[in-house]
PDB file of C-alpha atoms in Angstrom:
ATOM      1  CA  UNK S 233     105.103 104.151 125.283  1.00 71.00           C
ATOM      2  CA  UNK S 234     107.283 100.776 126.164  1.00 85.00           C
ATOM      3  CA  UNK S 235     110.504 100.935 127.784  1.00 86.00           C
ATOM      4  CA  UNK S 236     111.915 100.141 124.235  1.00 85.00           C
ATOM      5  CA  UNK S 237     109.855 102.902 122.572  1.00 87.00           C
ATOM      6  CA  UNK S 238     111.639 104.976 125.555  1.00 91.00           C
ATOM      7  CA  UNK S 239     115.190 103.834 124.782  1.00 91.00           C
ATOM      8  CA  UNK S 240     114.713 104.889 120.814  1.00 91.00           C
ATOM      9  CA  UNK S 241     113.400 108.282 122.049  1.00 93.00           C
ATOM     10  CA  UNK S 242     116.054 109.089 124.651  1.00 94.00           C
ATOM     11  CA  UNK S 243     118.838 107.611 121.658  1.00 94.00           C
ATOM     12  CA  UNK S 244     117.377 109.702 119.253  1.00 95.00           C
ATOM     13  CA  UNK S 245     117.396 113.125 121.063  1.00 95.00           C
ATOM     14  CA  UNK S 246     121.232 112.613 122.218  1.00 96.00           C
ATOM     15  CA  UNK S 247     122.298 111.237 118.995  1.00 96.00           C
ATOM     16  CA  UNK S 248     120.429 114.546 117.261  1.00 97.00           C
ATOM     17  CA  UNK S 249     122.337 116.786 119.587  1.00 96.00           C
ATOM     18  CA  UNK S 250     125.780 115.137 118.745  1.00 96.00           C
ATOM     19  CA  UNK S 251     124.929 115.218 114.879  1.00 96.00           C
ATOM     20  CA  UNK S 252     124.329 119.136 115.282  1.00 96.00           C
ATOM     21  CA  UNK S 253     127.496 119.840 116.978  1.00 96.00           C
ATOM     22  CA  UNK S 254     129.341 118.213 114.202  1.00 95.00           C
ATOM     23  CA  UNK S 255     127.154 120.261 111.478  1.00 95.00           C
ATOM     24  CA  UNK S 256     128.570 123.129 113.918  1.00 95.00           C
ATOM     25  CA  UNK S 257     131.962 122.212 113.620  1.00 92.00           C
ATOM     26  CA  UNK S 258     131.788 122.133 109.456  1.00 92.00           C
ATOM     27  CA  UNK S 259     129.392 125.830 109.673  1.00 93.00           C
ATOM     28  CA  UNK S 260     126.472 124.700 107.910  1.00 95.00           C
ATOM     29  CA  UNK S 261     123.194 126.336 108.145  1.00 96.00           C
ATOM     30  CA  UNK S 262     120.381 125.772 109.788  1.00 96.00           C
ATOM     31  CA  UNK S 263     118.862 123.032 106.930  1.00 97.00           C
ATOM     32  CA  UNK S 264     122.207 120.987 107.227  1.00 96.00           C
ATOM     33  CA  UNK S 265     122.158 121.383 111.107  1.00 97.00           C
ATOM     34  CA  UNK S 266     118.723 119.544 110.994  1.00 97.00           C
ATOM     35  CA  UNK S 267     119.666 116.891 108.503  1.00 97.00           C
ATOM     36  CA  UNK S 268     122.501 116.104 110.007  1.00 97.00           C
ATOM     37  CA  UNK S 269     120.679 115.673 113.475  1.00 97.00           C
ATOM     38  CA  UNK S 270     118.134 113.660 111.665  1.00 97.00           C
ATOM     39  CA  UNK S 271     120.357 111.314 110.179  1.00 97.00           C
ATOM     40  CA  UNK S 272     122.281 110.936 113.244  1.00 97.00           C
ATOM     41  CA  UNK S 273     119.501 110.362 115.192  1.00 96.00           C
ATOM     42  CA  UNK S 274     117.283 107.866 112.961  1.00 96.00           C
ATOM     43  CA  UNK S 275     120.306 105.812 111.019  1.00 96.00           C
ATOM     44  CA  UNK S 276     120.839 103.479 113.328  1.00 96.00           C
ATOM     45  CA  UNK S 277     117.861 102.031 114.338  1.00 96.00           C
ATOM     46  CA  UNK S 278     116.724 102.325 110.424  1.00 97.00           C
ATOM     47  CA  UNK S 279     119.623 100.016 109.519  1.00 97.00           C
ATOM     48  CA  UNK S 280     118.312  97.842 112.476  1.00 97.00           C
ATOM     49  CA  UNK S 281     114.666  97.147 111.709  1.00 97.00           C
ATOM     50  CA  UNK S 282     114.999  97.035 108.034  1.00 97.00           C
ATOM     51  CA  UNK S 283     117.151  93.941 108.613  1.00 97.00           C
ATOM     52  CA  UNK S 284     114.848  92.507 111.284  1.00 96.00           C
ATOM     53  CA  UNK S 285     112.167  93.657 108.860  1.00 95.00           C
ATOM     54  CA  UNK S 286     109.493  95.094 111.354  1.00 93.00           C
ATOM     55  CA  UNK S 287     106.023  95.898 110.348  1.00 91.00           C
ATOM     56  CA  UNK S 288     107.318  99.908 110.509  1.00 92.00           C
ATOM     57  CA  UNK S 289     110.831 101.276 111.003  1.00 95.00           C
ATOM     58  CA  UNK S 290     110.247 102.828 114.478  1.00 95.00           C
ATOM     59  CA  UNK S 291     110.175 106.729 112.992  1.00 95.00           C
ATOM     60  CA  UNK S 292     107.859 105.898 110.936  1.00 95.00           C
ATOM     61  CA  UNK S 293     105.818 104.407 113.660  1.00 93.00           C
ATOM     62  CA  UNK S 294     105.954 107.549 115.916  1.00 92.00           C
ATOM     63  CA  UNK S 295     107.231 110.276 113.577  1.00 93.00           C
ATOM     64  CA  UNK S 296     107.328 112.316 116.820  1.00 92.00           C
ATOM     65  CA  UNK S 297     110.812 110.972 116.951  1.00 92.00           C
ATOM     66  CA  UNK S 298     111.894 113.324 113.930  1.00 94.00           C
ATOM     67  CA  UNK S 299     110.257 116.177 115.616  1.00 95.00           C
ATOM     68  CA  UNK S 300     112.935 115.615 118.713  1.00 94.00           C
ATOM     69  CA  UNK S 301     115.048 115.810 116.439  1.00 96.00           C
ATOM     70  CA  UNK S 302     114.224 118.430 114.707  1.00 97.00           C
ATOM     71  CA  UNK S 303     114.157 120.566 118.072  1.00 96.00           C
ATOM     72  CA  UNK S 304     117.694 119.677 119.010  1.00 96.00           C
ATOM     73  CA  UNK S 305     119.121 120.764 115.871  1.00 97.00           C
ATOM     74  CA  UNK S 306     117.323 123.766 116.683  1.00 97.00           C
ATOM     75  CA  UNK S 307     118.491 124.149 120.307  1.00 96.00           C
ATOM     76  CA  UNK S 308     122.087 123.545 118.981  1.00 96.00           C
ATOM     77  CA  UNK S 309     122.324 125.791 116.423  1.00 96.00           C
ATOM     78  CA  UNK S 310     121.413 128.673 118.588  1.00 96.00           C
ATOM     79  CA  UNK S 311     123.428 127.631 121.205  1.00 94.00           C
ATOM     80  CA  UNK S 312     126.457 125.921 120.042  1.00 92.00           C
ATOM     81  CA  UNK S 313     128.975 129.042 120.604  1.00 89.00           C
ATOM     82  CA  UNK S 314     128.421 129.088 124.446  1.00 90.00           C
ATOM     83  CA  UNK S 315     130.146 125.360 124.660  1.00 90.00           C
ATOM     84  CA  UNK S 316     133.989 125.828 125.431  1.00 84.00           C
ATOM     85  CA  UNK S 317     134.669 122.684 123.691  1.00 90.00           C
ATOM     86  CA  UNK S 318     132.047 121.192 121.066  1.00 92.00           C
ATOM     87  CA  UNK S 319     134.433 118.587 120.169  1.00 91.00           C
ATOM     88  CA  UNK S 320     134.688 117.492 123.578  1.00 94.00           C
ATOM     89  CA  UNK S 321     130.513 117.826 124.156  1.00 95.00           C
ATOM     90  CA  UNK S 322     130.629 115.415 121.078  1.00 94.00           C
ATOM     91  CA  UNK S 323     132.297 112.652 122.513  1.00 95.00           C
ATOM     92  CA  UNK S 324     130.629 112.684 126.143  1.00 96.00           C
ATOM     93  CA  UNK S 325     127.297 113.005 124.624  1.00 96.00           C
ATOM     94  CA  UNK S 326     127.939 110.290 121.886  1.00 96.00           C
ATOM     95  CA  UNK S 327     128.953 108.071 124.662  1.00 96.00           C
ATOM     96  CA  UNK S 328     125.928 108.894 126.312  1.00 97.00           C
ATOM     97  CA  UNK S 329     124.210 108.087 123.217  1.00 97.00           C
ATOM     98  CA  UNK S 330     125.884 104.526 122.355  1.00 97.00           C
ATOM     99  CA  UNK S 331     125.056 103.230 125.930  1.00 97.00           C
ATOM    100  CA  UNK S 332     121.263 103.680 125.174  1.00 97.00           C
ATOM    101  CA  UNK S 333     121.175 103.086 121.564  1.00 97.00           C
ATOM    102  CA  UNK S 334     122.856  99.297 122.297  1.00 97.00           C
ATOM    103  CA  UNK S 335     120.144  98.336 124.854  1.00 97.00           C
ATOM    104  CA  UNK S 336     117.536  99.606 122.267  1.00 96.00           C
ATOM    105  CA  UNK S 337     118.600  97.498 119.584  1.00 97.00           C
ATOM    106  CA  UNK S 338     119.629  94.344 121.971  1.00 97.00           C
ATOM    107  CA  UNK S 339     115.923  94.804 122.877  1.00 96.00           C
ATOM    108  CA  UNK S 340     114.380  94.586 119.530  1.00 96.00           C
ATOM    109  CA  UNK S 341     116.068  91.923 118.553  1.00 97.00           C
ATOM    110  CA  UNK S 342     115.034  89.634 121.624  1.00 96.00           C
ATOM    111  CA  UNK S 343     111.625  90.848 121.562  1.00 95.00           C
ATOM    112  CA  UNK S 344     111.151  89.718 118.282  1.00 95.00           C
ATOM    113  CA  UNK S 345     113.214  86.471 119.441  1.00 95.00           C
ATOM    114  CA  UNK S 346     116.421  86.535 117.035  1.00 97.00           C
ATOM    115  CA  UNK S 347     119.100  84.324 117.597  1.00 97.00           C
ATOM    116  CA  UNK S 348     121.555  85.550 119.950  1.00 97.00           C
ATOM    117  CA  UNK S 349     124.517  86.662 117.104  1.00 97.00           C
ATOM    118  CA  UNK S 350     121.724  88.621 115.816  1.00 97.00           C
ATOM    119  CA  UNK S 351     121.023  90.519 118.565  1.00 97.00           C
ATOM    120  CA  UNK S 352     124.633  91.291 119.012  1.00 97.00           C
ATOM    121  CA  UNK S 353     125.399  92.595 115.524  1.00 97.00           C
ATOM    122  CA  UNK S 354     121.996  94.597 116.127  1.00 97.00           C
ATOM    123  CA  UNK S 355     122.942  96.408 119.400  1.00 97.00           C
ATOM    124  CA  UNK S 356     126.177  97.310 117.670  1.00 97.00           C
ATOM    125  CA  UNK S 357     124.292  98.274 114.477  1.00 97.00           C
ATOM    126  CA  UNK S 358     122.117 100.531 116.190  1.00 97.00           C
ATOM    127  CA  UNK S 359     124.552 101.945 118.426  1.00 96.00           C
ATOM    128  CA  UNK S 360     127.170 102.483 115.869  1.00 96.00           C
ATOM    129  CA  UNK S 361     125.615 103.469 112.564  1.00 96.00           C
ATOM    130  CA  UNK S 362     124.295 106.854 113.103  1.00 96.00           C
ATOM    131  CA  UNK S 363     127.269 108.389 114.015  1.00 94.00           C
ATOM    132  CA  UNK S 364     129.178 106.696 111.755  1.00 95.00           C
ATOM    133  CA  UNK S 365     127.058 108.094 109.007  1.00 96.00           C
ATOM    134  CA  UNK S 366     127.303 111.757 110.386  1.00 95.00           C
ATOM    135  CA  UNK S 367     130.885 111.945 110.221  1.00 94.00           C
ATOM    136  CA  UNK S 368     131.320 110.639 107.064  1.00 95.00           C
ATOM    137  CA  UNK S 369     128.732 112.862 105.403  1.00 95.00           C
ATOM    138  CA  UNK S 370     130.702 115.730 107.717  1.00 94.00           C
ATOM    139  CA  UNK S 371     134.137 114.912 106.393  1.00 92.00           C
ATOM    140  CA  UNK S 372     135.093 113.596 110.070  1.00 90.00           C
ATOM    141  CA  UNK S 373     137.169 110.978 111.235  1.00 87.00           C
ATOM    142  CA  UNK S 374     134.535 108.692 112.320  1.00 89.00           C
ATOM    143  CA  UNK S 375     134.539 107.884 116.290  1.00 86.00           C
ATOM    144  CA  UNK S 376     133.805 104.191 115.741  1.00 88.00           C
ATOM    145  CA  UNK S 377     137.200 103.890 113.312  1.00 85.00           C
ATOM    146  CA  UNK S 378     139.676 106.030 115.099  1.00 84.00           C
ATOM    147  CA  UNK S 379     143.077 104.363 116.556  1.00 78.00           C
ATOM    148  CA  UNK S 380     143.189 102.738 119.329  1.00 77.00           C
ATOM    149  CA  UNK S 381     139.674 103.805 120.377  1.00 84.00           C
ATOM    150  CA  UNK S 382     136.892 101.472 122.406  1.00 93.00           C
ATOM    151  CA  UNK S 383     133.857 102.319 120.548  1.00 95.00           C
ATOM    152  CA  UNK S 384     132.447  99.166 118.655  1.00 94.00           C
ATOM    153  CA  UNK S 385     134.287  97.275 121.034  1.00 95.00           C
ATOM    154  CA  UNK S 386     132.478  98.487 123.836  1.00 97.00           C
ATOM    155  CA  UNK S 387     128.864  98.255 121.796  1.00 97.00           C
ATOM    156  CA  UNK S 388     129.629  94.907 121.323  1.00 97.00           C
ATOM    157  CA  UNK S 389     130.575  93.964 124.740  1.00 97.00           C
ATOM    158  CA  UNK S 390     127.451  95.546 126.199  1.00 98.00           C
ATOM    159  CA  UNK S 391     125.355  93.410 123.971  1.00 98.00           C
ATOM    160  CA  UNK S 392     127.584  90.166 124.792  1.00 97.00           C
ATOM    161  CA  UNK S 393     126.412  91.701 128.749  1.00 98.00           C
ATOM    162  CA  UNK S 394     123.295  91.372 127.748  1.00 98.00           C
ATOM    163  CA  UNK S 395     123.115  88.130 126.448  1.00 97.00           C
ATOM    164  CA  UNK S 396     124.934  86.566 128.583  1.00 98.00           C
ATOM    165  CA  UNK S 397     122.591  88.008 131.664  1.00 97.00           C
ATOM    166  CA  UNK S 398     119.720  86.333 129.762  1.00 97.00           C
ATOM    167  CA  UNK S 399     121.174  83.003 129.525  1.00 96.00           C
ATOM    168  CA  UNK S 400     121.964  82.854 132.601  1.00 96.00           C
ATOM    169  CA  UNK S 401     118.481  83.299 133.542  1.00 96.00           C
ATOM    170  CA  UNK S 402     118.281  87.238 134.223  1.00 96.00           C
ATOM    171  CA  UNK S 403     115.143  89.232 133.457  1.00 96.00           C
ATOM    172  CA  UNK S 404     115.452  90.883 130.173  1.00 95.00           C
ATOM    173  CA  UNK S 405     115.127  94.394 131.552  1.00 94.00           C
ATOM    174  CA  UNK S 406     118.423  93.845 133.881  1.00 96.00           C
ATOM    175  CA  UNK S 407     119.780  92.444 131.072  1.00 97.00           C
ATOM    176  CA  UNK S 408     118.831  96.118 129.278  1.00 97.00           C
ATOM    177  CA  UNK S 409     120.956  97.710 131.976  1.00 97.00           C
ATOM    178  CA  UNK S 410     123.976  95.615 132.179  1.00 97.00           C
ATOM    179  CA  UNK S 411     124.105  96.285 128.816  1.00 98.00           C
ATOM    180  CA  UNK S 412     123.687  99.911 128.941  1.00 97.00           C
ATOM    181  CA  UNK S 413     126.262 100.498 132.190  1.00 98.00           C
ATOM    182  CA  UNK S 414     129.231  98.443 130.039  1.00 98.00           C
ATOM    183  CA  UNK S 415     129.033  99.592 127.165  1.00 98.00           C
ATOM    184  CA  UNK S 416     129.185 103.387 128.646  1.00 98.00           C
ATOM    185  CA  UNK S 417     131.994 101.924 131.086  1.00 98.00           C
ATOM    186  CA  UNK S 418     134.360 100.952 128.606  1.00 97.00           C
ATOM    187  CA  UNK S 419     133.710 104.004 126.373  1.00 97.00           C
ATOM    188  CA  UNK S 420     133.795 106.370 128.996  1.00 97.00           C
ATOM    189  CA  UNK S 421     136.714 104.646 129.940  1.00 96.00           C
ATOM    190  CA  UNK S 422     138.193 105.349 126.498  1.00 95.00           C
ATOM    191  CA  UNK S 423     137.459 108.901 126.684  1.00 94.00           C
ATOM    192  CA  UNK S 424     139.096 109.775 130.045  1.00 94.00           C
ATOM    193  CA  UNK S 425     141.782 107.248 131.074  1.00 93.00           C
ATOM    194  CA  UNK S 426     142.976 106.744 127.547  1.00 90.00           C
ATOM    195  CA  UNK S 427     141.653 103.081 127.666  1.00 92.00           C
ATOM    196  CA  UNK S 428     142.075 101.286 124.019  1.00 88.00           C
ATOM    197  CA  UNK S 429     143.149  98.225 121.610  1.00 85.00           C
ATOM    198  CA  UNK S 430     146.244  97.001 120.377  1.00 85.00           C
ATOM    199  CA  UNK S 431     146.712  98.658 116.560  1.00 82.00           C
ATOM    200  CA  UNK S 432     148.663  97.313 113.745  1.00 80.00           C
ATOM    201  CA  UNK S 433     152.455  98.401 113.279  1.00 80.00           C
ATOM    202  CA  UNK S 434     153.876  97.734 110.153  1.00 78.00           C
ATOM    203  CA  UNK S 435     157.060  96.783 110.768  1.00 78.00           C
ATOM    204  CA  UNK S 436     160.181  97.426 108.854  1.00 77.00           C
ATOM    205  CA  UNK S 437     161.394  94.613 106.413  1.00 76.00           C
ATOM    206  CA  UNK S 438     164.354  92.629 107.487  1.00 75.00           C
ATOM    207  CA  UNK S 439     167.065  93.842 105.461  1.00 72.00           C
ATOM    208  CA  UNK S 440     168.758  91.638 102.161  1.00 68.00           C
ATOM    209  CA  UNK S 441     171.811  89.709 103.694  1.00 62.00           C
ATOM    210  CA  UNK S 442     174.753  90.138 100.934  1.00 63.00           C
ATOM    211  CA  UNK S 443     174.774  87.391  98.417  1.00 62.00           C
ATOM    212  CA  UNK S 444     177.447  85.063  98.831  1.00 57.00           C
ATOM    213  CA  UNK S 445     180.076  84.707  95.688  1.00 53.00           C
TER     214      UNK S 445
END
């Protein structure tokens, strides 16, 4: 197994345990639980190497990938009830999740020697696009769109770490991991010191001034 073969894996089976907890939160059964994990899990990455169009989408390459999967839906819907807050094991672990799902798809994309935009928008893609999928299909507010929140921002800034290390002459693998410790910096950051962007206020139109006779 490569270290990129590693970073799918470990993305997979976090990603699959944050897509259960949300099929916990709507009370589906054990069926939905693993769907949802599975789509969770493999979206991502899908979206990623169908547009780089590899030889194999990676779980289809190692279909292991669904069985981890598979057993963290498990482990989740068994377990679920003894976490105090799911909503809050959610976020942490979907943070988690983002900072190794980036590097993964930053990696792919150099390996197969993509121009850098490319390998931004894929880091983000495969970071992003799972989850964004799960809450969707779950009726949730997804993470990536709510107010205020660093979520894409930070997925993108990892891979513009990442880039940037290479150009300026870095090895690719500590380019991997400057990717992987901003982009779980600024989202972590997000999550417990309130850390996020400007939003849009409307703001009231100026009232008529009286017409003059």
């Amino acid at each position: 197994m490569t270290a990129l073969d590693a970073l799918d894996f470990a993305s997979v089976a976090v990603f699959a345990l944050t897509g259960a907890l949300v099929a916990s939160r709507s009370q589906l059964d054990l069926v939905g639980f693993i769907f949802i994990a599975c789509l969770t899990a493999v979206g991502g990455g899908t979206i990623r190497d169908v547009l780089l169009n590899r030889e194999l989408v990676f779980w289809i390459a190692d279909p292991s990938i669904l069985l981890a999967a598979v057993a963290a839906a498990i482990v989740v819907f068994f377990g679920a009830h003894l976490l105090e807050s799911r909503y809050r094991a959610i976020v942490w672990l979907d943070a988690f999740a983002l900072a190794i799902a980036v590097p993964a798809g930053v990696g792919v994309a150099m390996g197969l020697g993509h121009h850098w935009a490319v390998v931004m928008v894929m880091g983000v893609a495969t970071g992003c696009f799972g989850g964004l999928m799960r809450d969707v299909v779950c009726n949730e507010v997804p993470l990536v769109l709510k107010q205020g929140e660093i979520y894409a921002t930070a997925a993108f800034a990892g891979a513009g770490a990442a880039v940037l290390a290479v150009m300026v002459g870095q090895p690719v693998g500590y380019a991997l991991l400057a990717c992987s410790a901003v982009t779980f910096v600024l989202r972590a950051g997000s999550i417990a010191f309130g850390w996020g962007l400007p939003v849009y206020r409307a703001k009231p139109p100026r009232p008529e001034s009286p017409k003059q006779n």
